[in-house]
CSV table of C-alpha atoms in Angstrom, one decimal:
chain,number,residue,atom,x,y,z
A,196,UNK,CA,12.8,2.1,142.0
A,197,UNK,CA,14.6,4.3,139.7
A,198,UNK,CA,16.2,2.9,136.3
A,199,UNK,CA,20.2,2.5,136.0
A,200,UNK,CA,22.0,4.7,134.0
A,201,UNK,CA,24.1,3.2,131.1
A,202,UNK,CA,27.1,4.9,132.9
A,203,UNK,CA,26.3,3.3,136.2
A,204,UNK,CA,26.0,0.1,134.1
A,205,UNK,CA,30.0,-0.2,133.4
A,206,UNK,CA,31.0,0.2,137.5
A,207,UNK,CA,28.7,-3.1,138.5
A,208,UNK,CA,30.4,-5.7,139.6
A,209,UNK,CA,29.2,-9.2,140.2
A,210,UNK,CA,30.5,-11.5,142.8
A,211,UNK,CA,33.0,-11.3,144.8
A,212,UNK,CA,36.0,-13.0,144.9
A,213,UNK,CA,37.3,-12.0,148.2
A,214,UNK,CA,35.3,-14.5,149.9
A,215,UNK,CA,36.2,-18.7,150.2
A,216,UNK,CA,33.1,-20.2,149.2
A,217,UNK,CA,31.8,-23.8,150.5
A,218,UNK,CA,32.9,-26.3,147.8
A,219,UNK,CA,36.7,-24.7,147.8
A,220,UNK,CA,36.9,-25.1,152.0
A,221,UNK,CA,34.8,-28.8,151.6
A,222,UNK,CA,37.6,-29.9,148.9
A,223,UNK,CA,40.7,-28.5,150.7
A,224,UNK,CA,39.4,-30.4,153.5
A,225,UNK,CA,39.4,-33.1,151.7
A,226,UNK,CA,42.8,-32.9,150.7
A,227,UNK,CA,43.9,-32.4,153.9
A,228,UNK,CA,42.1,-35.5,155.3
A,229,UNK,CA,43.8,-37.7,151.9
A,230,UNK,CA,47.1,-36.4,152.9
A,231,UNK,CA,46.6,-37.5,156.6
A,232,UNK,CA,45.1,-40.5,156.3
A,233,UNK,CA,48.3,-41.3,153.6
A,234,UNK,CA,50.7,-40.6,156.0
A,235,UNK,CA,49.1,-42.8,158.9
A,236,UNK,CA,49.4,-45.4,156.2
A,237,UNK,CA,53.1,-45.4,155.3
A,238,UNK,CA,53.5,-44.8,159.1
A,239,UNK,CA,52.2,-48.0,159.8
A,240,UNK,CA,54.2,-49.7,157.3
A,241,UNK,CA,57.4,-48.2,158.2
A,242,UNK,CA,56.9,-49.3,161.4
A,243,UNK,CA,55.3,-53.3,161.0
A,244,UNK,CA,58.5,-53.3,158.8
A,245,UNK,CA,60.8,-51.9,161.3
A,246,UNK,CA,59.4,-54.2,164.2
A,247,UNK,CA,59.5,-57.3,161.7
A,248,UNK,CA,55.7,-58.0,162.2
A,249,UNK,CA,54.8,-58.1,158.0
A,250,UNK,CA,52.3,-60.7,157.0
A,251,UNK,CA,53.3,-63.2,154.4
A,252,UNK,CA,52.2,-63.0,151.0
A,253,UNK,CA,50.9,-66.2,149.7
C-alpha cells in the first residue's frame, strides 16, 4: 500500500450525504404513524359527536 500524497489529502471526502440513512427513514416513519394515528383519533370524535353517542363526564 502506497502513502497519500498531501495533494491527494485535500480531494477526500468522507461520507456521503446522498444517501437516507436508518434513524432519518425510522423517525419519519414515526411521524408518519403520529400523524395517522392523530387523525383516526379526531375522526372518531367527530363522528361519536356527530352521531350523539359521547359518554358523560362525571
Amino acid at each position: 500500500m502506497s502513502p497519500i500524497k498531501k495533494k491527494d489529502l485535500d480531494r477526500i471526502k468522507g461520507g456521503d450525504s446522498s444517501y437516507v440513512s436508518g434513524p432519518i427513514i425510522s423517525s419519519v416513519v414515526s411521524i408518519i404513524k403520529l400523524v395517522r394515528d392523530a387523525g383516526y383519533d379526531l375522526g372518531s370524535g367527530f363522528r361519536r359527536i356527530a352521531e350523539d353517542e359521547v359518554c358523560p363526564l362525571r
